[in-house]
PDB file of C-alpha atoms and ligand atoms in Angstrom:
ATOM      1  CA  MET C 238     -14.376 -32.655  33.251  1.00  0.00           C
ATOM      2  CA  SER C 239     -12.717 -30.275  30.791  1.00  0.00           C
ATOM      3  CA  VAL C 240     -12.474 -29.940  27.011  1.00  0.00           C
ATOM      4  CA  THR C 241      -9.448 -28.516  25.184  1.00  0.00           C
ATOM      5  CA  VAL C 242      -9.568 -27.229  21.612  1.00  0.00           C
ATOM      6  CA  ARG C 243      -6.545 -26.282  19.522  1.00  0.00           C
ATOM      7  CA  VAL C 244      -7.058 -23.419  17.046  1.00  0.00           C
ATOM      8  CA  PRO C 245      -4.659 -22.081  14.371  1.00  0.00           C
ATOM      9  CA  ALA C 246      -3.584 -18.556  13.454  1.00  0.00           C
ATOM     10  CA  LYS C 247      -4.112 -17.308   9.904  1.00  0.00           C
ATOM     11  CA  VAL C 248      -2.276 -15.347   7.282  1.00  0.00           C
ATOM     12  CA  ASN C 249      -4.093 -13.537   4.478  1.00  0.00           C
ATOM     13  CA  VAL C 250      -2.336 -14.604   1.297  1.00  0.00           C
ATOM     14  CA  GLN C 251      -4.569 -12.112  -0.508  1.00  0.00           C
ATOM     15  CA  LEU C 252      -6.465  -9.300   1.142  1.00  0.00           C
ATOM     16  CA  ALA C 253      -8.288  -7.217  -1.478  1.00  0.00           C
ATOM     17  CA  VAL C 254     -10.173  -4.341   0.155  1.00  0.00           C
ATOM     18  CA  GLY C 255     -13.001  -2.371  -1.467  1.00  0.00           C
ATOM     19  CA  GLY C 256     -13.995   1.206  -0.643  1.00  0.00           C
ATOM     20  CA  ALA C 257     -15.755   2.000   2.654  1.00  0.00           C
ATOM     21  CA  ARG C 258     -19.454   1.022   2.555  1.00  0.00           C
ATOM     22  CA  PRO C 259     -22.169   3.270   3.999  1.00  0.00           C
ATOM     23  CA  ASP C 260     -22.113   1.079   7.160  1.00  0.00           C
ATOM     24  CA  GLY C 261     -18.363   1.733   7.516  1.00  0.00           C
ATOM     25  CA  PHE C 262     -17.357  -1.849   6.709  1.00  0.00           C
ATOM     26  CA  HIS C 263     -15.384  -2.763   3.588  1.00  0.00           C
ATOM     27  CA  ASP C 264     -16.177  -5.483   1.087  1.00  0.00           C
ATOM     28  CA  LEU C 265     -13.284  -7.899   0.925  1.00  0.00           C
ATOM     29  CA  ALA C 266     -11.882 -10.686  -1.164  1.00  0.00           C
ATOM     30  CA  ASN C 267      -9.923 -12.345   1.570  1.00  0.00           C
ATOM     31  CA  VAL C 268      -7.933 -15.512   0.966  1.00  0.00           C
ATOM     32  CA  PHE C 269      -7.168 -17.067   4.346  1.00  0.00           C
ATOM     33  CA  LEU C 270      -4.547 -19.724   4.981  1.00  0.00           C
ATOM     34  CA  ALA C 271      -4.354 -21.362   8.424  1.00  0.00           C
ATOM     35  CA  VAL C 272      -0.796 -21.669   9.744  1.00  0.00           C
ATOM     36  CA  GLY C 273       0.767 -23.825  12.451  1.00  0.00           C
ATOM     37  CA  LEU C 274       0.835 -21.344  15.342  1.00  0.00           C
ATOM     38  CA  TYR C 275      -1.878 -22.297  17.811  1.00  0.00           C
ATOM     39  CA  ASP C 276      -3.828 -21.191  20.863  1.00  0.00           C
ATOM     40  CA  GLU C 277      -5.318 -23.871  23.103  1.00  0.00           C
ATOM     41  CA  VAL C 278      -8.654 -23.103  24.739  1.00  0.00           C
ATOM     42  CA  THR C 279      -9.742 -25.254  27.705  1.00  0.00           C
ATOM     43  CA  VAL C 280     -13.221 -25.011  29.242  1.00  0.00           C
ATOM     44  CA  SER C 281     -14.481 -26.612  32.449  1.00  0.00           C
ATOM     45  CA  ALA C 282     -17.657 -26.254  34.513  1.00  0.00           C
ATOM     46  CA  ALA C 283     -17.411 -23.398  37.058  1.00  0.00           C
ATOM     47  CA  PRO C 284     -19.760 -21.370  39.303  1.00  0.00           C
ATOM     48  CA  SER C 285     -19.712 -18.462  36.807  1.00  0.00           C
ATOM     49  CA  LEU C 286     -18.032 -17.344  33.568  1.00  0.00           C
ATOM     50  CA  THR C 287     -14.336 -16.617  34.154  1.00  0.00           C
ATOM     51  CA  VAL C 288     -11.346 -16.284  31.808  1.00  0.00           C
ATOM     52  CA  THR C 289      -7.623 -16.784  32.440  1.00  0.00           C
ATOM     53  CA  CYS C 290      -4.754 -16.624  29.969  1.00  0.00           C
ATOM     54  CA  SER C 291      -1.149 -17.819  29.902  1.00  0.00           C
ATOM     55  CA  GLY C 292       1.648 -17.257  27.373  1.00  0.00           C
ATOM     56  CA  PRO C 293       4.107 -14.497  26.419  1.00  0.00           C
ATOM     57  CA  ASP C 294       1.402 -11.929  25.426  1.00  0.00           C
ATOM     58  CA  ALA C 295      -1.076 -12.888  28.197  1.00  0.00           C
ATOM     59  CA  ALA C 296      -0.944  -9.453  29.858  1.00  0.00           C
ATOM     60  CA  GLN C 297      -2.501  -7.848  26.736  1.00  0.00           C
ATOM     61  CA  VAL C 298      -5.514 -10.178  26.635  1.00  0.00           C
ATOM     62  CA  PRO C 299      -8.753  -8.864  28.216  1.00  0.00           C
ATOM     63  CA  LEU C 300     -10.106 -11.267  30.854  1.00  0.00           C
ATOM     64  CA  ASP C 301     -13.586  -9.744  31.024  1.00  0.00           C
ATOM     65  CA  ARG C 302     -16.644 -10.404  28.893  1.00  0.00           C
ATOM     66  CA  THR C 303     -15.133  -8.511  25.942  1.00  0.00           C
ATOM     67  CA  ASN C 304     -12.837 -11.496  25.405  1.00  0.00           C
ATOM     68  CA  LEU C 305     -14.080 -13.219  22.249  1.00  0.00           C
ATOM     69  CA  ALA C 306     -13.884 -16.609  23.972  1.00  0.00           C
ATOM     70  CA  ALA C 307     -16.240 -15.387  26.729  1.00  0.00           C
ATOM     71  CA  ARG C 308     -18.596 -13.883  24.128  1.00  0.00           C
ATOM     72  CA  ALA C 309     -18.656 -17.191  22.255  1.00  0.00           C
ATOM     73  CA  ALA C 310     -19.634 -19.077  25.441  1.00  0.00           C
ATOM     74  CA  GLU C 311     -22.375 -16.520  26.171  1.00  0.00           C
ATOM     75  CA  LEU C 312     -23.822 -16.636  22.652  1.00  0.00           C
ATOM     76  CA  LEU C 313     -23.896 -20.437  22.528  1.00  0.00           C
ATOM     77  CA  ALA C 314     -25.449 -20.648  26.012  1.00  0.00           C
ATOM     78  CA  ALA C 315     -28.096 -18.032  25.128  1.00  0.00           C
ATOM     79  CA  ARG C 316     -29.136 -19.979  22.031  1.00  0.00           C
ATOM     80  CA  HIS C 317     -29.801 -23.029  24.212  1.00  0.00           C
ATOM     81  CA  GLY C 318     -31.310 -21.273  27.233  1.00  0.00           C
ATOM     82  CA  LEU C 319     -28.269 -22.193  29.354  1.00  0.00           C
ATOM     83  CA  SER C 320     -26.207 -20.161  31.774  1.00  0.00           C
ATOM     84  CA  PRO C 321     -22.589 -19.833  30.528  1.00  0.00           C
ATOM     85  CA  ASP C 322     -21.046 -21.148  33.740  1.00  0.00           C
ATOM     86  CA  VAL C 323     -17.587 -22.119  32.553  1.00  0.00           C
ATOM     87  CA  HIS C 324     -14.010 -21.340  33.308  1.00  0.00           C
ATOM     88  CA  ILE C 325     -12.129 -20.637  30.058  1.00  0.00           C
ATOM     89  CA  HIS C 326      -8.356 -20.905  30.014  1.00  0.00           C
ATOM     90  CA  ILE C 327      -6.494 -19.643  26.943  1.00  0.00           C
ATOM     91  CA  ASP C 328      -2.942 -20.889  26.449  1.00  0.00           C
ATOM     92  CA  LYS C 329      -1.890 -18.193  23.999  1.00  0.00           C
ATOM     93  CA  ASP C 330       0.854 -18.689  21.447  1.00  0.00           C
ATOM     94  CA  ILE C 331      -0.655 -16.507  18.676  1.00  0.00           C
ATOM     95  CA  PRO C 332       0.684 -12.916  18.836  1.00  0.00           C
ATOM     96  CA  VAL C 333      -1.929 -10.493  20.242  1.00  0.00           C
ATOM     97  CA  ALA C 334      -3.153  -7.700  17.927  1.00  0.00           C
ATOM     98  CA  GLY C 335      -0.716  -9.063  15.346  1.00  0.00           C
ATOM     99  CA  GLY C 336      -2.996  -9.447  12.322  1.00  0.00           C
ATOM    100  CA  MET C 337      -3.108 -13.231  12.791  1.00  0.00           C
ATOM    101  CA  ALA C 338      -6.688 -13.485  14.135  1.00  0.00           C
ATOM    102  CA  GLY C 339      -5.693 -14.688  17.607  1.00  0.00           C
ATOM    103  CA  GLY C 340      -8.841 -13.363  19.291  1.00  0.00           C
ATOM    104  CA  SER C 341     -10.969 -14.900  16.552  1.00  0.00           C
ATOM    105  CA  ALA C 342      -9.182 -18.226  17.084  1.00  0.00           C
ATOM    106  CA  ASP C 343     -10.080 -18.131  20.788  1.00  0.00           C
ATOM    107  CA  GLY C 344     -13.720 -17.345  19.934  1.00  0.00           C
ATOM    108  CA  ALA C 345     -13.970 -20.339  17.593  1.00  0.00           C
ATOM    109  CA  GLY C 346     -12.076 -22.532  20.086  1.00  0.00           C
ATOM    110  CA  ALA C 347     -14.298 -21.632  23.044  1.00  0.00           C
ATOM    111  CA  LEU C 348     -17.416 -22.190  20.930  1.00  0.00           C
ATOM    112  CA  LEU C 349     -16.376 -25.703  19.906  1.00  0.00           C
ATOM    113  CA  ALA C 350     -15.143 -26.538  23.423  1.00  0.00           C
ATOM    114  CA  CYS C 351     -18.377 -25.373  25.123  1.00  0.00           C
ATOM    115  CA  ASP C 352     -20.461 -27.228  22.553  1.00  0.00           C
ATOM    116  CA  ALA C 353     -18.614 -30.439  23.506  1.00  0.00           C
ATOM    117  CA  LEU C 354     -18.628 -29.719  27.283  1.00  0.00           C
ATOM    118  CA  TRP C 355     -22.377 -29.084  27.276  1.00  0.00           C
ATOM    119  CA  GLY C 356     -23.062 -32.061  24.948  1.00  0.00           C
ATOM    120  CA  LEU C 357     -24.997 -29.876  22.504  1.00  0.00           C
ATOM    121  CA  GLY C 358     -23.842 -31.517  19.266  1.00  0.00           C
ATOM    122  CA  SER C 359     -24.492 -28.325  17.253  1.00  0.00           C
ATOM    123  CA  SER C 360     -24.281 -28.685  13.485  1.00  0.00           C
ATOM    124  CA  ARG C 361     -21.400 -27.124  11.570  1.00  0.00           C
ATOM    125  CA  ALA C 362     -23.897 -24.601  10.112  1.00  0.00           C
ATOM    126  CA  GLU C 363     -25.093 -23.549  13.591  1.00  0.00           C
ATOM    127  CA  LEU C 364     -21.525 -23.124  14.829  1.00  0.00           C
ATOM    128  CA  LEU C 365     -20.593 -21.117  11.707  1.00  0.00           C
ATOM    129  CA  SER C 366     -23.558 -18.787  12.173  1.00  0.00           C
ATOM    130  CA  ILE C 367     -22.459 -18.007  15.761  1.00  0.00           C
ATOM    131  CA  CYS C 368     -18.891 -17.517  14.502  1.00  0.00           C
ATOM    132  CA  ALA C 369     -20.102 -14.965  11.917  1.00  0.00           C
ATOM    133  CA  GLU C 370     -21.944 -13.108  14.689  1.00  0.00           C
ATOM    134  CA  LEU C 371     -18.722 -12.977  16.753  1.00  0.00           C
ATOM    135  CA  GLY C 372     -16.588 -11.426  13.989  1.00  0.00           C
ATOM    136  CA  SER C 373     -15.554 -11.532  10.341  1.00  0.00           C
ATOM    137  CA  ASP C 374     -12.476 -13.732  10.889  1.00  0.00           C
ATOM    138  CA  VAL C 375     -14.051 -16.194  13.354  1.00  0.00           C
ATOM    139  CA  PRO C 376     -15.694 -18.595  10.839  1.00  0.00           C
ATOM    140  CA  PHE C 377     -12.329 -19.224   9.209  1.00  0.00           C
ATOM    141  CA  SER C 378     -10.716 -20.083  12.567  1.00  0.00           C
ATOM    142  CA  LEU C 379     -13.284 -22.867  12.920  1.00  0.00           C
ATOM    143  CA  VAL C 380     -12.795 -24.174   9.366  1.00  0.00           C
ATOM    144  CA  GLY C 381      -9.003 -23.832   8.917  1.00  0.00           C
ATOM    145  CA  GLY C 382      -7.151 -25.040   5.809  1.00  0.00           C
ATOM    146  CA  ALA C 383      -7.612 -22.368   3.161  1.00  0.00           C
ATOM    147  CA  ALA C 384     -10.715 -20.420   2.201  1.00  0.00           C
ATOM    148  CA  LEU C 385     -11.924 -17.415   0.260  1.00  0.00           C
ATOM    149  CA  GLY C 386     -13.933 -15.006   2.400  1.00  0.00           C
ATOM    150  CA  THR C 387     -16.269 -12.529   0.698  1.00  0.00           C
ATOM    151  CA  GLY C 388     -18.723  -9.954   2.045  1.00  0.00           C
ATOM    152  CA  ARG C 389     -16.976  -8.642   5.190  1.00  0.00           C
ATOM    153  CA  GLY C 390     -14.803 -11.770   4.879  1.00  0.00           C
ATOM    154  CA  GLU C 391     -17.233 -14.020   6.766  1.00  0.00           C
ATOM    155  CA  ARG C 392     -18.880 -15.786   3.769  1.00  0.00           C
ATOM    156  CA  LEU C 393     -16.476 -18.663   3.220  1.00  0.00           C
ATOM    157  CA  THR C 394     -15.705 -20.944   0.310  1.00  0.00           C
ATOM    158  CA  GLU C 395     -13.167 -23.622   1.183  1.00  0.00           C
ATOM    159  CA  LEU C 396     -10.185 -23.879  -1.164  1.00  0.00           C
ATOM    160  CA  ALA C 397      -8.046 -26.859  -2.130  1.00  0.00           C
ATOM    161  CA  VAL C 398      -4.328 -26.626  -1.277  1.00  0.00           C
ATOM    162  CA  GLY C 399      -1.963 -28.889  -3.216  1.00  0.00           C
ATOM    163  CA  GLY C 400       1.026 -28.920  -0.854  1.00  0.00           C
ATOM    164  CA  ASP C 401       2.685 -27.518   2.249  1.00  0.00           C
ATOM    165  CA  PHE C 402       3.970 -23.950   2.315  1.00  0.00           C
ATOM    166  CA  HIS C 403       6.728 -22.885   4.694  1.00  0.00           C
ATOM    167  CA  TRP C 404       6.625 -19.513   6.418  1.00  0.00           C
ATOM    168  CA  VAL C 405       8.380 -17.311   8.930  1.00  0.00           C
ATOM    169  CA  PHE C 406       6.315 -14.859  10.977  1.00  0.00           C
ATOM    170  CA  ALA C 407       8.209 -11.858  12.321  1.00  0.00           C
ATOM    171  CA  VAL C 408       6.420 -10.671  15.452  1.00  0.00           C
ATOM    172  CA  ALA C 409       6.656  -6.926  16.078  1.00  0.00           C
ATOM    173  CA  ASP C 410       6.766  -5.110  19.397  1.00  0.00           C
ATOM    174  CA  GLY C 411       3.250  -3.936  20.259  1.00  0.00           C
ATOM    175  CA  GLY C 412       0.101  -4.415  18.195  1.00  0.00           C
ATOM    176  CA  LEU C 413      -1.800  -2.429  15.572  1.00  0.00           C
ATOM    177  CA  SER C 414      -5.521  -1.844  15.942  1.00  0.00           C
ATOM    178  CA  THR C 415      -7.440  -3.319  13.016  1.00  0.00           C
ATOM    179  CA  PRO C 416      -9.967  -0.391  12.922  1.00  0.00           C
ATOM    180  CA  ALA C 417      -7.062   2.088  12.932  1.00  0.00           C
ATOM    181  CA  VAL C 418      -5.480   0.344   9.930  1.00  0.00           C
ATOM    182  CA  TYR C 419      -8.790   0.435   8.011  1.00  0.00           C
ATOM    183  CA  GLY C 420      -9.102   4.127   8.960  1.00  0.00           C
ATOM    184  CA  GLU C 421      -5.650   4.761   7.498  1.00  0.00           C
ATOM    185  CA  PHE C 422      -6.625   2.773   4.365  1.00  0.00           C
ATOM    186  CA  ASP C 423      -9.653   5.107   3.949  1.00  0.00           C
ATOM    187  CA  ARG C 424      -7.466   8.178   4.484  1.00  0.00           C
ATOM    188  CA  LEU C 425      -4.843   7.033   1.934  1.00  0.00           C
ATOM    189  CA  ASN C 426      -7.561   6.179  -0.623  1.00  0.00           C
ATOM    190  CA  ALA C 427      -9.808   9.200  -0.024  1.00  0.00           C
ATOM    191  CA  SER C 428      -9.365  10.570  -3.553  1.00  0.00           C
ATOM    192  CA  VAL C 429      -9.098   7.219  -5.355  1.00  0.00           C
ATOM    193  CA  ALA C 430     -11.852   5.098  -6.947  1.00  0.00           C
ATOM    194  CA  VAL C 431     -11.189   1.816  -5.107  1.00  0.00           C
ATOM    195  CA  PRO C 432     -12.102  -1.127  -7.398  1.00  0.00           C
ATOM    196  CA  ALA C 433     -14.418  -3.923  -6.253  1.00  0.00           C
ATOM    197  CA  PRO C 434     -12.298  -6.606  -4.584  1.00  0.00           C
ATOM    198  CA  THR C 435     -11.829  -9.880  -6.449  1.00  0.00           C
ATOM    199  CA  ALA C 436      -9.787 -12.998  -5.743  1.00  0.00           C
ATOM    200  CA  SER C 437      -6.733 -13.376  -7.960  1.00  0.00           C
ATOM    201  CA  PRO C 438      -6.959 -16.422 -10.292  1.00  0.00           C
ATOM    202  CA  ALA C 439      -3.135 -16.757 -10.192  1.00  0.00           C
ATOM    203  CA  LEU C 440      -3.191 -16.929  -6.402  1.00  0.00           C
ATOM    204  CA  LEU C 441      -5.965 -19.538  -6.290  1.00  0.00           C
ATOM    205  CA  GLU C 442      -4.045 -21.601  -8.856  1.00  0.00           C
ATOM    206  CA  ALA C 443      -0.827 -21.343  -6.793  1.00  0.00           C
ATOM    207  CA  LEU C 444      -2.668 -22.677  -3.724  1.00  0.00           C
ATOM    208  CA  ARG C 445      -4.183 -25.483  -5.779  1.00  0.00           C
ATOM    209  CA  THR C 446      -0.825 -26.618  -7.175  1.00  0.00           C
ATOM    210  CA  GLY C 447       1.108 -26.048  -3.936  1.00  0.00           C
ATOM    211  CA  GLU C 448       3.930 -24.192  -5.733  1.00  0.00           C
ATOM    212  CA  ALA C 449       5.689 -21.792  -3.388  1.00  0.00           C
ATOM    213  CA  THR C 450       7.285 -19.661  -6.118  1.00  0.00           C
ATOM    214  CA  ALA C 451       3.900 -19.149  -7.800  1.00  0.00           C
ATOM    215  CA  LEU C 452       2.306 -18.232  -4.458  1.00  0.00           C
ATOM    216  CA  ALA C 453       5.179 -15.823  -3.747  1.00  0.00           C
ATOM    217  CA  GLY C 454       4.431 -13.968  -6.989  1.00  0.00           C
ATOM    218  CA  ALA C 455       0.734 -13.656  -6.165  1.00  0.00           C
ATOM    219  CA  LEU C 456       0.767 -12.594  -2.458  1.00  0.00           C
ATOM    220  CA  ALA C 457      -1.091  -9.277  -2.096  1.00  0.00           C
ATOM    221  CA  ASN C 458      -2.342  -7.213   0.824  1.00  0.00           C
ATOM    222  CA  ASP C 459      -4.219  -3.963   0.139  1.00  0.00           C
ATOM    223  CA  LEU C 460      -3.834  -3.021   3.831  1.00  0.00           C
ATOM    224  CA  GLN C 461      -0.041  -3.099   3.619  1.00  0.00           C
ATOM    225  CA  PRO C 462       0.455   0.593   2.672  1.00  0.00           C
ATOM    226  CA  ALA C 463      -1.791   1.596   5.593  1.00  0.00           C
ATOM    227  CA  ALA C 464       0.043  -0.672   8.060  1.00  0.00           C
ATOM    228  CA  LEU C 465       3.426   0.669   6.826  1.00  0.00           C
ATOM    229  CA  SER C 466       2.167   4.229   7.114  1.00  0.00           C
ATOM    230  CA  LEU C 467       1.206   3.655  10.773  1.00  0.00           C
ATOM    231  CA  ARG C 468       4.318   1.560  11.500  1.00  0.00           C
ATOM    232  CA  PRO C 469       7.155   2.657   9.145  1.00  0.00           C
ATOM    233  CA  SER C 470       9.663   0.381  10.935  1.00  0.00           C
ATOM    234  CA  LEU C 471       8.006  -2.635   9.254  1.00  0.00           C
ATOM    235  CA  SER C 472       9.832  -1.704   6.011  1.00  0.00           C
ATOM    236  CA  ALA C 473      13.116  -2.674   7.683  1.00  0.00           C
ATOM    237  CA  THR C 474      11.646  -6.030   8.779  1.00  0.00           C
ATOM    238  CA  LEU C 475      10.401  -6.721   5.235  1.00  0.00           C
ATOM    239  CA  ALA C 476      13.820  -5.822   3.794  1.00  0.00           C
ATOM    240  CA  ALA C 477      15.618  -8.052   6.345  1.00  0.00           C
ATOM    241  CA  GLY C 478      13.421 -11.049   5.475  1.00  0.00           C
ATOM    242  CA  MET C 479      13.955 -10.564   1.745  1.00  0.00           C
ATOM    243  CA  SER C 480      17.724 -10.262   2.097  1.00  0.00           C
ATOM    244  CA  ALA C 481      17.637 -13.457   4.212  1.00  0.00           C
ATOM    245  CA  GLY C 482      16.334 -15.309   1.133  1.00  0.00           C
ATOM    246  CA  ALA C 483      12.535 -15.210   1.465  1.00  0.00           C
ATOM    247  CA  LEU C 484      10.608 -15.778  -1.779  1.00  0.00           C
ATOM    248  CA  ALA C 485       8.259 -12.967  -0.730  1.00  0.00           C
ATOM    249  CA  GLY C 486       7.386 -10.902   2.327  1.00  0.00           C
ATOM    250  CA  ILE C 487       4.065  -9.325   3.217  1.00  0.00           C
ATOM    251  CA  VAL C 488       2.325  -7.667   6.144  1.00  0.00           C
ATOM    252  CA  SER C 489      -0.037 -10.243   7.707  1.00  0.00           C
ATOM    253  CA  GLY C 490      -3.614  -8.898   7.607  1.00  0.00           C
ATOM    254  CA  SER C 491      -3.709  -5.544   9.414  1.00  0.00           C
ATOM    255  CA  GLY C 492      -0.204  -6.159  10.835  1.00  0.00           C
ATOM    256  CA  PRO C 493       2.164  -5.538  12.454  1.00  0.00           C
ATOM    257  CA  THR C 494       3.254  -9.181  12.088  1.00  0.00           C
ATOM    258  CA  THR C 495       5.070  -9.723   8.781  1.00  0.00           C
ATOM    259  CA  ALA C 496       4.972 -13.044   6.916  1.00  0.00           C
ATOM    260  CA  PHE C 497       7.774 -14.461   4.779  1.00  0.00           C
ATOM    261  CA  LEU C 498       7.317 -17.344   2.367  1.00  0.00           C
ATOM    262  CA  ALA C 499      10.294 -19.740   2.174  1.00  0.00           C
ATOM    263  CA  LYS C 500      11.062 -22.354  -0.460  1.00  0.00           C
ATOM    264  CA  ASP C 501      11.175 -25.194   2.103  1.00  0.00           C
ATOM    265  CA  ALA C 502      11.437 -25.930   5.842  1.00  0.00           C
ATOM    266  CA  ASP C 503      15.249 -25.487   5.906  1.00  0.00           C
ATOM    267  CA  GLY C 504      14.843 -22.137   4.153  1.00  0.00           C
ATOM    268  CA  ALA C 505      12.317 -21.053   6.774  1.00  0.00           C
ATOM    269  CA  ALA C 506      14.671 -22.042   9.626  1.00  0.00           C
ATOM    270  CA  SER C 507      17.512 -20.016   8.142  1.00  0.00           C
ATOM    271  CA  ILE C 508      15.314 -16.955   7.406  1.00  0.00           C
ATOM    272  CA  ALA C 509      14.072 -17.088  11.015  1.00  0.00           C
ATOM    273  CA  GLU C 510      17.654 -17.119  12.285  1.00  0.00           C
ATOM    274  CA  SER C 511      18.627 -14.123  10.112  1.00  0.00           C
ATOM    275  CA  LEU C 512      15.518 -12.166  11.095  1.00  0.00           C
ATOM    276  CA  THR C 513      16.221 -12.744  14.795  1.00  0.00           C
ATOM    277  CA  ALA C 514      19.824 -11.580  14.312  1.00  0.00           C
ATOM    278  CA  SER C 515      18.665  -8.510  12.323  1.00  0.00           C
ATOM    279  CA  GLY C 516      17.082  -6.928  15.398  1.00  0.00           C
ATOM    280  CA  THR C 517      14.122  -5.749  13.273  1.00  0.00           C
ATOM    281  CA  CYS C 518      11.512  -7.872  15.100  1.00  0.00           C
ATOM    282  CA  ARG C 519      10.725  -9.192  18.573  1.00  0.00           C
ATOM    283  CA  ALA C 520      10.639 -12.852  17.512  1.00  0.00           C
ATOM    284  CA  ALA C 521      10.757 -14.876  14.288  1.00  0.00           C
ATOM    285  CA  ARG C 522       8.591 -18.000  14.187  1.00  0.00           C
ATOM    286  CA  PRO C 523       9.050 -20.617  11.431  1.00  0.00           C
ATOM    287  CA  THR C 524       5.977 -22.745  10.692  1.00  0.00           C
ATOM    288  CA  SER C 525       4.046 -24.391   7.868  1.00  0.00           C
ATOM    289  CA  SER C 526       0.587 -24.360   6.324  1.00  0.00           C
ATOM    290  CA  PRO C 527      -2.149 -25.346   5.759  1.00  0.00           C
ATOM    291  CA  ALA C 528      -3.182 -26.119   9.361  1.00  0.00           C
ATOM    292  CA  ARG C 529      -6.380 -27.810  10.538  1.00  0.00           C
ATOM    293  CA  GLY C 530      -9.171 -25.631  11.881  1.00  0.00           C
ATOM    294  CA  ALA C 531     -10.407 -25.767  15.489  1.00  0.00           C
ATOM    295  CA  THR C 532      -9.924 -29.329  16.749  1.00  0.00           C
ATOM    296  CA  VAL C 533     -10.958 -30.959  20.031  1.00  0.00           C
ATOM    297  CA  LEU C 534      -7.834 -32.558  21.572  1.00  0.00           C
TER     298      LEU C 534
HETATM  299  P1  ATP A 792      -7.256  -9.794  13.159  1.00  0.00           P
HETATM  300  O1  ATP A 792      -6.124 -10.449  12.474  1.00  0.00           O
HETATM  301  O2  ATP A 792      -8.502 -10.659  13.207  1.00  0.00           O
HETATM  302  O3  ATP A 792      -7.529  -8.402  12.715  1.00  0.00           O
HETATM  303  P2  ATP A 792      -5.504  -9.432  15.392  1.00  0.00           P
HETATM  304  O4  ATP A 792      -4.742 -10.720  15.332  1.00  0.00           O
HETATM  305  O5  ATP A 792      -4.839  -8.225  14.824  1.00  0.00           O
HETATM  306  O6  ATP A 792      -6.909  -9.661  14.725  1.00  0.00           O
HETATM  307  P3  ATP A 792      -6.265 -10.043  18.080  1.00  0.00           P
HETATM  308  O7  ATP A 792      -5.073 -10.734  18.683  1.00  0.00           O
HETATM  309  O8  ATP A 792      -7.396 -10.893  17.666  1.00  0.00           O
HETATM  310  O9  ATP A 792      -5.832  -9.111  16.874  1.00  0.00           O
HETATM  311  O10 ATP A 792      -6.715  -8.963  19.163  1.00  0.00           O
HETATM  312  C1  ATP A 792      -7.262  -7.711  18.844  1.00  0.00           C
HETATM  313  C2  ATP A 792      -7.856  -7.112  20.122  1.00  0.00           C
HETATM  314  O11 ATP A 792      -8.980  -7.899  20.498  1.00  0.00           O
HETATM  315  C3  ATP A 792      -6.909  -7.183  21.323  1.00  0.00           C
HETATM  316  O12 ATP A 792      -6.141  -6.030  21.430  1.00  0.00           O
HETATM  317  C4  ATP A 792      -7.857  -7.372  22.495  1.00  0.00           C
HETATM  318  O13 ATP A 792      -8.194  -6.148  23.086  1.00  0.00           O
HETATM  319  C5  ATP A 792      -9.126  -7.963  21.918  1.00  0.00           C
HETATM  320  N1  ATP A 792      -9.399  -9.394  22.278  1.00  0.00           N
HETATM  321  C6  ATP A 792     -10.586  -9.905  22.600  1.00  0.00           C
HETATM  322  N2  ATP A 792     -10.505 -11.212  22.840  1.00  0.00           N
HETATM  323  C7  ATP A 792      -9.229 -11.562  22.689  1.00  0.00           C
HETATM  324  C8  ATP A 792      -8.536 -12.803  22.798  1.00  0.00           C
HETATM  325  N3  ATP A 792      -9.149 -13.931  23.159  1.00  0.00           N
HETATM  326  N4  ATP A 792      -7.234 -12.799  22.527  1.00  0.00           N
HETATM  327  C9  ATP A 792      -6.612 -11.665  22.154  1.00  0.00           C
HETATM  328  N5  ATP A 792      -7.212 -10.463  22.049  1.00  0.00           N
HETATM  329  C10 ATP A 792      -8.515 -10.407  22.310  1.00  0.00           C
END
């Protein structure tokens, strides 16, 4: 018997970052939107915990116990006094180290899949508490849709979304390390009083009404200058997407994936074509949002 769970990638439509805290983390006001690029995580009983991965970026995914999917299985098993004897297969379509929370998606997916395989019937609250232990972005991968994350991003309030938004994600060659991008943020802001992060009322209103032009005007990512500083070539990708007709372009999370908001699905298809032809990215993926959170197939 096996269980397969489908889990979406995310884009941060707002990522407001506060100054470094004494523990090194940053307070965030993080507005997550789940988008229709998915990993599929399949678990089946096995003699011991093993991980395999398929997909274009599979070679960059760790197959040992540092994989967030393996850690999720271990944490859930430990809470129930079980041995995490499962084989986990990740069919990976979310870019790796791309700022789209692919590892977090696999953690949430493996957690839900193991819960079903082992017949545990854990409550949503129990699953969310394990997700928060796994990482700041993991609870959102379970929930999907749209949500405001505060604290380190892991305290979630679900948000209403009034319509579909159409996007193109330009996948860059190679990844960017999230800690390195935060380090660069700290370096760039060393002599600045960084304000406390707050969610933008205009952005929340744009999500609620589903108006793409309003959302385009409110997209904001405080990590973007740091990502551009570490990867200056992203400026050319952003410029190519804008000249292809995007309503707005932004670095996704810690990058290096860039996200372009289109006015409709046809607009997204044509922006994707232009971005591919521009030679400024490895791949351009049109998709829409919001997407459902982790779902057993
Ligand atoms: P975020 O947007 O949450 O900052 P990201 O999308 O930039 O994350 P991930 O794809 O989640 O980055 O991967 C970051 C690193 O985590 C990888 O380089 C890899 O070493 C490690 N990792 C652990 N588990 C996984 C997994 N299941 N899939 C991909 N990477 C994983």
